[in-house]
Amino acid sequence: MITPTANSGIAPQAADSHDAEKNIFSGESRNEDQRRADDSSRRGNNDPRHTKQPRQNNQPRRDKRDVHGWVVLDKPIGMTSTHAVAVLKRLFQAKRAGHAGTLDPLASGGLPIALGEATKTVPFVMDGRKRYRFTVAWGEERDTDDTEGRVTQTSELRPTADAVRALLPRFTGVIEQIPPQYSAIKVQGERAYDLARDGETVELKPRPVEIHELTLVEHGDNGQSVFEAECGKGTYVRALARDIGRILGCFGHICALRRTLVGPFREADMIPLEQLEALCNRAASGEGSLADALLPVETALDDIPALAVTRADAARLHRGQAVLLRGRDAPNSSGTVYVTVAGRLLALAEIGNGELIPKRVFNLTGLTASSGRNNDERV
């Protein structure tokens, strides 16, 4: 069964057009708004009845629209993943948006952001492999396991390249890893990083994670080493730096981190924020289209078989009805497939007992990826 979860943003409620019209054309309404503002000011901003300020300059909210596809943002250092989603949602005026895996503010690189119907495919990206390039500074361990934290242990020792390489096989394959104290792991309903900020030390249990590849790329004389790692879901690169430093006896923390792969999304798919903003400005003046920045919804489904159906069967699936699979062209496999009709994504479905059962139906009406940005162009 497909897990029916998706990270989707909540679009703000649309403004009431009738009330907006009254504010623009009715002097009585303007006076009423001013009276309410004056009353609120006298009560103070903490009054529970003070819920909203009158709209400045009577400017209407921008209309939200249906936008469907993926944008792989090359997230800049210093920006949170939540803020990045909000920025892209505003640029595209999208009704729904969500990201496929948090990237720390101090990290840069690939942050796949799903817009519209692409939010239904977020779990497939989150379950995929990730690749990171990161730099470890030796000699200090910090409570956050990165440069933001407080120094907790120090050492004058510095490891040799041979000593580092000899240790890497112990951190390859399925290993037990204790998440950082400053992590999003929940402890009795609260995030570990919230407890850590309050000064509490919590005992986080080791979890199995898979490291597919871990290599030493550079080892300089400046007390730093550069690594590349390809890992599975739930791996903390900061914890790798912490644990390697402890075993070597020199301690260590992450001082630079970049994500270069997330599931099917590669570094070549990433778009810097400045480029997106420039494209938005050109689109507003009629010189381009934001569709050029979108990858198709089905890009997230690269590892899932595709199954084409007829228009008659597509109509049944769109209504949530199962379709019998028969004839010599019927697939003899079982499991999850994504269904297309006339080359267009229709649904995620399960094959079982000779039936095609829809689990997620897509409605791709609105702005979608331009024809130039399809999977064939990414090979």
Tab-separated table of C-alpha atoms in Angstrom:
chain	number	residue	atom	x	y	z
A	1	MET	CA	0.000	0.000	0.000
A	2	ILE	CA	1.153	3.512	-0.683
A	3	THR	CA	1.473	5.665	2.381
A	4	PRO	CA	-1.054	8.491	1.895
A	5	THR	CA	1.168	11.213	3.280
A	6	ALA	CA	2.539	14.327	1.697
A	7	ASN	CA	4.174	17.483	2.949
A	8	SER	CA	1.872	20.127	1.666
A	9	GLY	CA	1.724	23.765	2.623
A	10	ILE	CA	-1.536	25.367	3.736
A	11	ALA	CA	-2.589	28.145	1.424
A	12	PRO	CA	-3.895	31.308	3.109
A	13	GLN	CA	-7.600	31.967	2.797
A	14	ALA	CA	-8.605	34.092	-0.131
A	15	ALA	CA	-9.728	37.640	0.620
A	16	ASP	CA	-13.457	38.324	0.581
A	17	SER	CA	-13.968	40.346	-2.611
A	18	HIS	CA	-17.134	41.984	-1.308
A	19	ASP	CA	-15.403	43.316	1.801
A	20	ALA	CA	-12.459	44.493	-0.279
A	21	GLU	CA	-14.803	46.399	-2.560
A	22	LYS	CA	-16.424	48.092	0.439
A	23	ASN	CA	-13.035	49.184	1.774
A	24	ILE	CA	-12.125	50.787	-1.541
A	25	PHE	CA	-15.342	52.571	-2.359
A	26	SER	CA	-17.067	53.224	0.966
A	27	GLY	CA	-15.981	56.085	3.172
A	28	GLU	CA	-18.155	54.659	5.954
A	29	SER	CA	-16.197	51.410	5.828
A	30	ARG	CA	-12.902	53.277	6.000
A	31	ASN	CA	-14.079	55.140	9.112
A	32	GLU	CA	-15.236	51.873	10.678
A	33	ASP	CA	-11.871	50.263	9.995
A	34	GLN	CA	-10.095	53.231	11.598
A	35	ARG	CA	-12.351	53.070	14.653
A	36	ARG	CA	-11.608	49.375	15.105
A	37	ALA	CA	-7.870	50.025	14.731
A	38	ASP	CA	-8.020	52.793	17.357
A	39	ASP	CA	-9.951	50.527	19.743
A	40	SER	CA	-7.429	47.739	19.205
A	41	SER	CA	-4.554	50.115	19.844
A	42	ARG	CA	-6.079	51.168	23.180
A	43	ARG	CA	-6.620	47.513	24.180
A	44	GLY	CA	-3.050	46.522	23.235
A	45	ASN	CA	-1.714	43.917	20.848
A	46	ASN	CA	-2.051	41.131	23.434
A	47	ASP	CA	-5.807	41.425	23.641
A	48	PRO	CA	-7.293	38.156	22.320
A	49	ARG	CA	-9.884	40.133	20.407
A	50	HIS	CA	-7.115	41.894	18.466
A	51	THR	CA	-6.832	39.369	15.645
A	52	LYS	CA	-6.017	41.387	12.565
A	53	GLN	CA	-4.884	44.784	11.347
A	54	PRO	CA	-6.637	46.572	8.469
A	55	ARG	CA	-4.951	45.874	5.141
A	56	GLN	CA	-2.418	48.530	4.183
A	57	ASN	CA	-3.351	50.674	1.159
A	58	ASN	CA	-6.334	48.367	0.551
A	59	GLN	CA	-4.092	46.076	-1.491
A	60	PRO	CA	-5.830	42.801	-2.406
A	61	ARG	CA	-4.011	39.546	-1.816
A	62	ARG	CA	-2.449	37.892	-4.844
A	63	ASP	CA	-4.588	35.123	-6.234
A	64	LYS	CA	-3.208	31.637	-5.696
A	65	ARG	CA	-3.127	29.254	-8.623
A	66	ASP	CA	-2.696	25.579	-9.418
A	67	VAL	CA	0.980	24.820	-10.059
A	68	HIS	CA	2.173	21.226	-10.369
A	69	GLY	CA	5.755	19.995	-10.484
A	70	TRP	CA	9.112	19.948	-8.747
A	71	VAL	CA	11.627	22.724	-8.254
A	72	VAL	CA	15.051	21.658	-6.986
A	73	LEU	CA	16.276	24.745	-5.199
A	74	ASP	CA	20.004	25.204	-4.719
A	75	LYS	CA	19.388	26.378	-1.179
A	76	PRO	CA	21.762	29.100	0.007
A	77	ILE	CA	23.531	28.914	3.358
A	78	GLY	CA	21.557	30.585	6.145
A	79	MET	CA	18.060	29.858	4.824
A	80	THR	CA	15.800	27.376	6.585
A	81	SER	CA	13.949	24.767	4.552
A	82	THR	CA	10.601	26.128	5.741
A	83	HIS	CA	11.504	29.638	4.609
A	84	ALA	CA	12.635	28.290	1.227
A	85	VAL	CA	9.250	26.650	0.695
A	86	ALA	CA	7.471	29.896	1.587
A	87	VAL	CA	9.617	31.876	-0.867
A	88	LEU	CA	8.952	29.490	-3.760
A	89	LYS	CA	5.266	29.320	-2.945
A	90	ARG	CA	5.148	33.108	-3.206
A	91	LEU	CA	7.171	33.258	-6.433
A	92	PHE	CA	4.904	30.739	-8.140
A	93	GLN	CA	1.722	32.000	-6.389
A	94	ALA	CA	1.125	28.307	-5.709
A	95	LYS	CA	-1.719	26.962	-3.613
A	96	ARG	CA	0.286	24.069	-2.161
A	97	ALA	CA	3.960	23.415	-1.553
A	98	GLY	CA	6.213	21.247	0.592
A	99	HIS	CA	9.812	20.037	0.681
A	100	ALA	CA	11.169	16.489	0.477
A	101	GLY	CA	13.645	16.416	3.342
A	102	THR	CA	14.934	19.156	5.619
A	103	LEU	CA	18.310	20.716	4.872
A	104	ASP	CA	20.033	22.481	7.794
A	105	PRO	CA	20.307	26.292	7.570
A	106	LEU	CA	24.125	26.030	7.527
A	107	ALA	CA	23.974	23.600	4.589
A	108	SER	CA	23.634	24.430	0.906
A	109	GLY	CA	22.517	22.405	-2.075
A	110	GLY	CA	19.547	20.409	-3.244
A	111	LEU	CA	16.196	21.058	-1.584
A	112	PRO	CA	13.463	19.468	-3.728
A	113	ILE	CA	10.245	21.452	-3.355
A	114	ALA	CA	6.964	19.922	-4.486
A	115	LEU	CA	4.236	22.196	-5.826
A	116	GLY	CA	0.583	21.225	-6.149
A	117	GLU	CA	-0.016	17.596	-7.091
A	118	ALA	CA	3.690	16.841	-6.753
A	119	THR	CA	3.161	16.876	-2.979
A	120	LYS	CA	1.527	13.455	-3.393
A	121	THR	CA	4.892	12.041	-4.486
A	122	VAL	CA	7.015	13.499	-1.654
A	123	PRO	CA	7.409	10.166	0.220
A	124	PHE	CA	9.094	8.575	-2.803
A	125	VAL	CA	11.783	11.270	-2.803
A	126	MET	CA	12.288	11.212	0.962
A	127	ASP	CA	12.894	7.459	0.832
A	128	GLY	CA	15.593	7.852	-1.833
A	129	ARG	CA	19.353	8.098	-1.433
A	130	LYS	CA	21.112	11.334	-0.573
A	131	ARG	CA	24.659	12.393	-1.376
A	132	TYR	CA	26.604	14.962	0.625
A	133	ARG	CA	29.974	16.659	0.383
A	134	PHE	CA	31.095	17.855	3.801
A	135	THR	CA	34.114	19.232	5.619
A	136	VAL	CA	35.092	18.163	9.137
A	137	ALA	CA	37.161	20.463	11.350
A	138	TRP	CA	39.266	18.390	13.757
A	139	GLY	CA	40.163	19.346	17.296
A	140	GLU	CA	36.762	20.419	18.632
A	141	GLU	CA	33.476	18.699	19.355
A	142	ARG	CA	30.427	20.938	19.657
A	143	ASP	CA	27.011	20.319	21.168
A	144	THR	CA	25.294	20.843	17.801
A	145	ASP	CA	27.983	18.865	15.914
A	146	ASP	CA	28.447	21.865	13.607
A	147	THR	CA	29.913	25.386	13.785
A	148	GLU	CA	26.837	26.903	15.437
A	149	GLY	CA	27.295	25.021	18.679
A	150	ARG	CA	29.164	25.445	21.924
A	151	VAL	CA	32.555	23.726	22.206
A	152	THR	CA	32.274	20.735	24.543
A	153	GLN	CA	35.579	18.870	24.016
A	154	THR	CA	38.952	19.773	22.516
A	155	SER	CA	42.127	17.964	21.486
A	156	GLU	CA	45.545	18.886	20.145
A	157	LEU	CA	45.658	15.664	18.118
A	158	ARG	CA	45.184	15.755	14.344
A	159	PRO	CA	44.563	12.564	12.384
A	160	THR	CA	46.586	11.412	9.412
A	161	ALA	CA	44.907	10.653	6.115
A	162	ASP	CA	45.749	6.962	6.524
A	163	ALA	CA	44.154	6.861	9.966
A	164	VAL	CA	40.959	8.434	8.609
A	165	ARG	CA	40.763	6.075	5.616
A	166	ALA	CA	41.347	3.023	7.795
A	167	LEU	CA	38.324	3.960	9.890
A	168	LEU	CA	35.819	4.534	7.077
A	169	PRO	CA	34.808	0.850	6.571
A	170	ARG	CA	33.398	0.900	10.116
A	171	PHE	CA	30.979	3.591	8.957
A	172	THR	CA	29.932	1.909	5.720
A	173	GLY	CA	26.915	-0.353	5.313
A	174	VAL	CA	24.141	-0.634	7.902
A	175	ILE	CA	25.372	0.943	11.137
A	176	GLU	CA	23.864	2.047	14.447
A	177	GLN	CA	23.855	5.823	14.767
A	178	ILE	CA	22.847	8.035	17.687
A	179	PRO	CA	21.178	11.211	16.313
A	180	PRO	CA	22.614	14.597	17.371
A	181	GLN	CA	21.166	16.254	20.457
A	182	TYR	CA	20.092	19.080	18.158
A	183	SER	CA	17.901	17.024	15.824
A	184	ALA	CA	14.243	16.767	14.904
A	185	ILE	CA	13.838	13.418	16.688
A	186	LYS	CA	10.800	13.459	18.985
A	187	VAL	CA	11.269	12.664	22.671
A	188	GLN	CA	7.990	12.235	24.543
A	189	GLY	CA	6.259	14.426	21.993
A	190	GLU	CA	8.883	17.189	21.900
A	191	ARG	CA	11.670	17.815	19.393
A	192	ALA	CA	15.137	16.996	20.652
A	193	TYR	CA	16.473	20.388	19.519
A	194	ASP	CA	13.816	22.195	21.586
A	195	LEU	CA	14.830	20.240	24.687
A	196	ALA	CA	18.517	20.890	23.958
A	197	ARG	CA	17.899	24.632	23.639
A	198	ASP	CA	16.207	24.532	27.048
A	199	GLY	CA	19.366	23.042	28.502
A	200	GLU	CA	18.090	19.469	28.835
A	201	THR	CA	20.254	16.500	27.936
A	202	VAL	CA	18.198	13.618	26.593
A	203	GLU	CA	19.300	10.082	25.856
A	204	LEU	CA	18.600	9.382	22.201
A	205	LYS	CA	18.551	5.742	21.200
A	206	PRO	CA	20.758	4.416	18.386
A	207	ARG	CA	18.990	3.833	15.086
A	208	PRO	CA	20.000	1.723	12.103
A	209	VAL	CA	20.993	3.788	9.067
A	210	GLU	CA	22.639	2.772	5.826
A	211	ILE	CA	25.783	4.389	4.457
A	212	HIS	CA	26.220	3.214	0.875
A	213	GLU	CA	29.515	4.994	0.328
A	214	LEU	CA	31.882	7.109	2.419
A	215	THR	CA	35.127	8.427	0.953
A	216	LEU	CA	37.874	10.830	1.985
A	217	VAL	CA	38.210	13.398	-0.804
A	218	GLU	CA	40.783	15.797	0.643
A	219	HIS	CA	42.958	15.860	3.754
A	220	GLY	CA	44.767	19.160	4.239
A	221	ASP	CA	47.320	20.529	6.653
A	222	ASN	CA	44.763	22.989	8.029
A	223	GLY	CA	43.179	20.484	10.393
A	224	GLN	CA	40.254	19.775	8.087
A	225	SER	CA	39.140	16.841	5.921
A	226	VAL	CA	36.629	16.759	3.064
A	227	PHE	CA	34.376	13.726	2.648
A	228	GLU	CA	31.641	12.527	0.326
A	229	ALA	CA	28.872	10.260	1.574
A	230	GLU	CA	25.920	8.565	-0.074
A	231	CYS	CA	23.403	7.402	2.466
A	232	GLY	CA	19.830	6.355	3.067
A	233	LYS	CA	16.920	7.932	4.876
A	234	GLY	CA	17.463	9.151	8.433
A	235	THR	CA	21.260	9.474	8.314
A	236	TYR	CA	22.831	12.427	10.125
A	237	VAL	CA	26.102	13.533	8.534
A	238	ARG	CA	26.824	15.625	11.626
A	239	ALA	CA	26.771	12.432	13.688
A	240	LEU	CA	29.307	10.856	11.314
A	241	ALA	CA	31.738	13.709	11.991
A	242	ARG	CA	31.154	13.425	15.739
A	243	ASP	CA	31.649	9.649	15.902
A	244	ILE	CA	34.692	9.520	13.616
A	245	GLY	CA	36.347	12.269	15.684
A	246	ARG	CA	35.684	10.436	18.932
A	247	ILE	CA	37.186	7.168	17.717
A	248	LEU	CA	40.246	8.974	16.332
A	249	GLY	CA	40.597	10.768	19.680
A	250	CYS	CA	40.822	14.188	18.060
A	251	PHE	CA	37.121	15.134	18.070
A	252	GLY	CA	35.463	16.895	15.159
A	253	HIS	CA	32.471	18.804	13.864
A	254	ILE	CA	30.973	19.772	10.509
A	255	CYS	CA	32.131	23.157	9.227
A	256	ALA	CA	30.724	22.906	5.667
A	257	LEU	CA	27.952	20.770	4.179
A	258	ARG	CA	26.412	20.550	0.719
A	259	ARG	CA	23.754	18.132	-0.548
A	260	THR	CA	24.357	17.093	-4.148
A	261	LEU	CA	21.770	14.323	-4.641
A	262	VAL	CA	18.259	13.703	-3.335
A	263	GLY	CA	16.526	10.661	-4.791
A	264	PRO	CA	16.206	11.255	-8.549
A	265	PHE	CA	17.267	14.913	-8.299
A	266	ARG	CA	20.882	15.658	-9.158
A	267	GLU	CA	23.071	18.727	-8.883
A	268	ALA	CA	22.380	19.528	-12.551
A	269	ASP	CA	18.678	19.937	-11.659
A	270	MET	CA	19.319	22.587	-9.015
A	271	ILE	CA	18.317	26.204	-9.580
A	272	PRO	CA	19.754	29.072	-7.479
A	273	LEU	CA	17.238	31.371	-5.825
A	274	GLU	CA	18.551	34.390	-7.740
A	275	GLN	CA	17.889	32.610	-11.039
A	276	LEU	CA	14.353	31.734	-9.976
A	277	GLU	CA	13.644	35.318	-8.964
A	278	ALA	CA	14.989	36.582	-12.305
A	279	LEU	CA	12.817	34.074	-14.164
A	280	CYS	CA	9.826	35.239	-12.137
A	281	ASN	CA	10.473	38.843	-13.120
A	282	ARG	CA	10.796	37.923	-16.803
A	283	ALA	CA	7.596	35.879	-16.636
A	284	ALA	CA	5.755	38.837	-15.094
A	285	SER	CA	6.760	40.970	-18.079
A	286	GLY	CA	5.760	38.277	-20.582
A	287	GLU	CA	9.329	37.323	-21.542
A	288	GLY	CA	9.293	33.804	-20.168
A	289	SER	CA	7.391	31.247	-18.150
A	290	LEU	CA	7.872	29.847	-14.674
A	291	ALA	CA	7.021	26.481	-16.204
A	292	ASP	CA	10.634	26.433	-17.431
A	293	ALA	CA	11.774	25.989	-13.811
A	294	LEU	CA	9.494	23.019	-13.140
A	295	LEU	CA	10.308	19.343	-13.445
A	296	PRO	CA	7.334	17.020	-14.101
A	297	VAL	CA	5.509	15.492	-11.152
A	298	GLU	CA	6.493	11.996	-12.306
A	299	THR	CA	10.212	12.815	-12.000
A	300	ALA	CA	9.882	11.681	-8.386
A	301	LEU	CA	8.683	8.269	-9.591
A	302	ASP	CA	11.789	7.276	-11.560
A	303	ASP	CA	12.150	3.959	-9.736
A	304	ILE	CA	8.511	2.953	-10.236
A	305	PRO	CA	7.302	1.153	-13.396
A	306	ALA	CA	4.984	3.088	-15.685
A	307	LEU	CA	1.821	1.564	-17.143
A	308	ALA	CA	-0.119	3.135	-20.034
A	309	VAL	CA	-3.901	2.627	-20.144
A	310	THR	CA	-6.670	3.451	-22.579
A	311	ARG	CA	-8.872	6.492	-22.189
A	312	ALA	CA	-11.787	4.268	-21.160
A	313	ASP	CA	-9.757	2.671	-18.381
A	314	ALA	CA	-8.383	6.089	-17.447
A	315	ALA	CA	-11.921	7.362	-16.901
A	316	ARG	CA	-12.623	4.511	-14.461
A	317	LEU	CA	-9.392	5.079	-12.568
A	318	HIS	CA	-10.071	8.803	-12.360
A	319	ARG	CA	-13.371	7.987	-10.627
A	320	GLY	CA	-11.501	5.806	-8.140
A	321	GLN	CA	-12.658	2.542	-9.686
A	322	ALA	CA	-10.454	-0.505	-10.240
A	323	VAL	CA	-9.692	-1.767	-13.740
A	324	LEU	CA	-9.440	-5.428	-14.716
A	325	LEU	CA	-6.145	-6.346	-16.368
A	326	ARG	CA	-6.603	-8.905	-19.109
A	327	GLY	CA	-5.273	-9.811	-22.498
A	328	ARG	CA	-1.783	-10.601	-23.650
A	329	ASP	CA	-0.534	-7.080	-22.885
A	330	ALA	CA	-1.625	-7.241	-19.254
A	331	PRO	CA	1.344	-7.001	-16.858
A	332	ASN	CA	2.074	-10.170	-14.910
A	333	SER	CA	3.788	-8.334	-12.061
A	334	SER	CA	2.369	-6.885	-8.866
A	335	GLY	CA	3.089	-3.818	-6.760
A	336	THR	CA	3.044	-0.080	-7.291
A	337	VAL	CA	2.963	1.522	-10.751
A	338	TYR	CA	2.325	4.992	-12.020
A	339	VAL	CA	-0.358	5.128	-14.659
A	340	THR	CA	-0.324	7.301	-17.763
A	341	VAL	CA	-2.864	8.031	-20.467
A	342	ALA	CA	-1.729	9.538	-23.761
A	343	GLY	CA	1.656	10.208	-22.157
A	344	ARG	CA	0.193	12.162	-19.248
A	345	LEU	CA	0.432	11.159	-15.585
A	346	LEU	CA	-2.918	9.944	-14.260
A	347	ALA	CA	-2.504	8.015	-11.006
A	348	LEU	CA	-0.458	5.934	-8.643
A	349	ALA	CA	-1.964	2.465	-8.477
A	350	GLU	CA	-1.443	-1.059	-7.143
A	351	ILE	CA	-1.506	-4.189	-9.281
A	352	GLY	CA	-2.922	-7.213	-7.510
A	353	ASN	CA	-5.201	-10.157	-8.246
A	354	GLY	CA	-5.532	-9.144	-11.875
A	355	GLU	CA	-6.734	-5.635	-11.033
A	356	LEU	CA	-5.322	-2.131	-11.237
A	357	ILE	CA	-6.438	-0.304	-8.096
A	358	PRO	CA	-5.974	3.500	-7.941
A	359	LYS	CA	-4.398	4.855	-4.752
A	360	ARG	CA	-3.555	8.444	-5.707
A	361	VAL	CA	-5.216	10.239	-8.621
A	362	PHE	CA	-3.573	13.357	-10.056
A	363	ASN	CA	-5.380	16.424	-11.364
A	364	LEU	CA	-2.789	18.332	-13.385
A	365	THR	CA	-4.975	21.227	-14.473
A	366	GLY	CA	-2.979	24.438	-14.228
A	367	LEU	CA	0.687	25.345	-14.672
A	368	THR	CA	2.921	22.313	-15.280
A	369	ALA	CA	6.472	21.723	-16.490
A	370	SER	CA	7.239	22.948	-19.983
A	371	SER	CA	7.758	20.290	-22.652
A	372	GLY	CA	11.514	20.940	-22.677
A	373	ARG	CA	11.956	19.861	-19.067
A	374	ASN	CA	11.008	16.207	-19.261
A	375	ASN	CA	12.828	13.148	-18.034
A	376	ASP	CA	14.459	12.527	-21.421
A	377	GLU	CA	16.214	15.897	-21.216
A	378	ARG	CA	17.764	14.896	-17.848
A	379	VAL	CA	19.571	11.781	-19.094
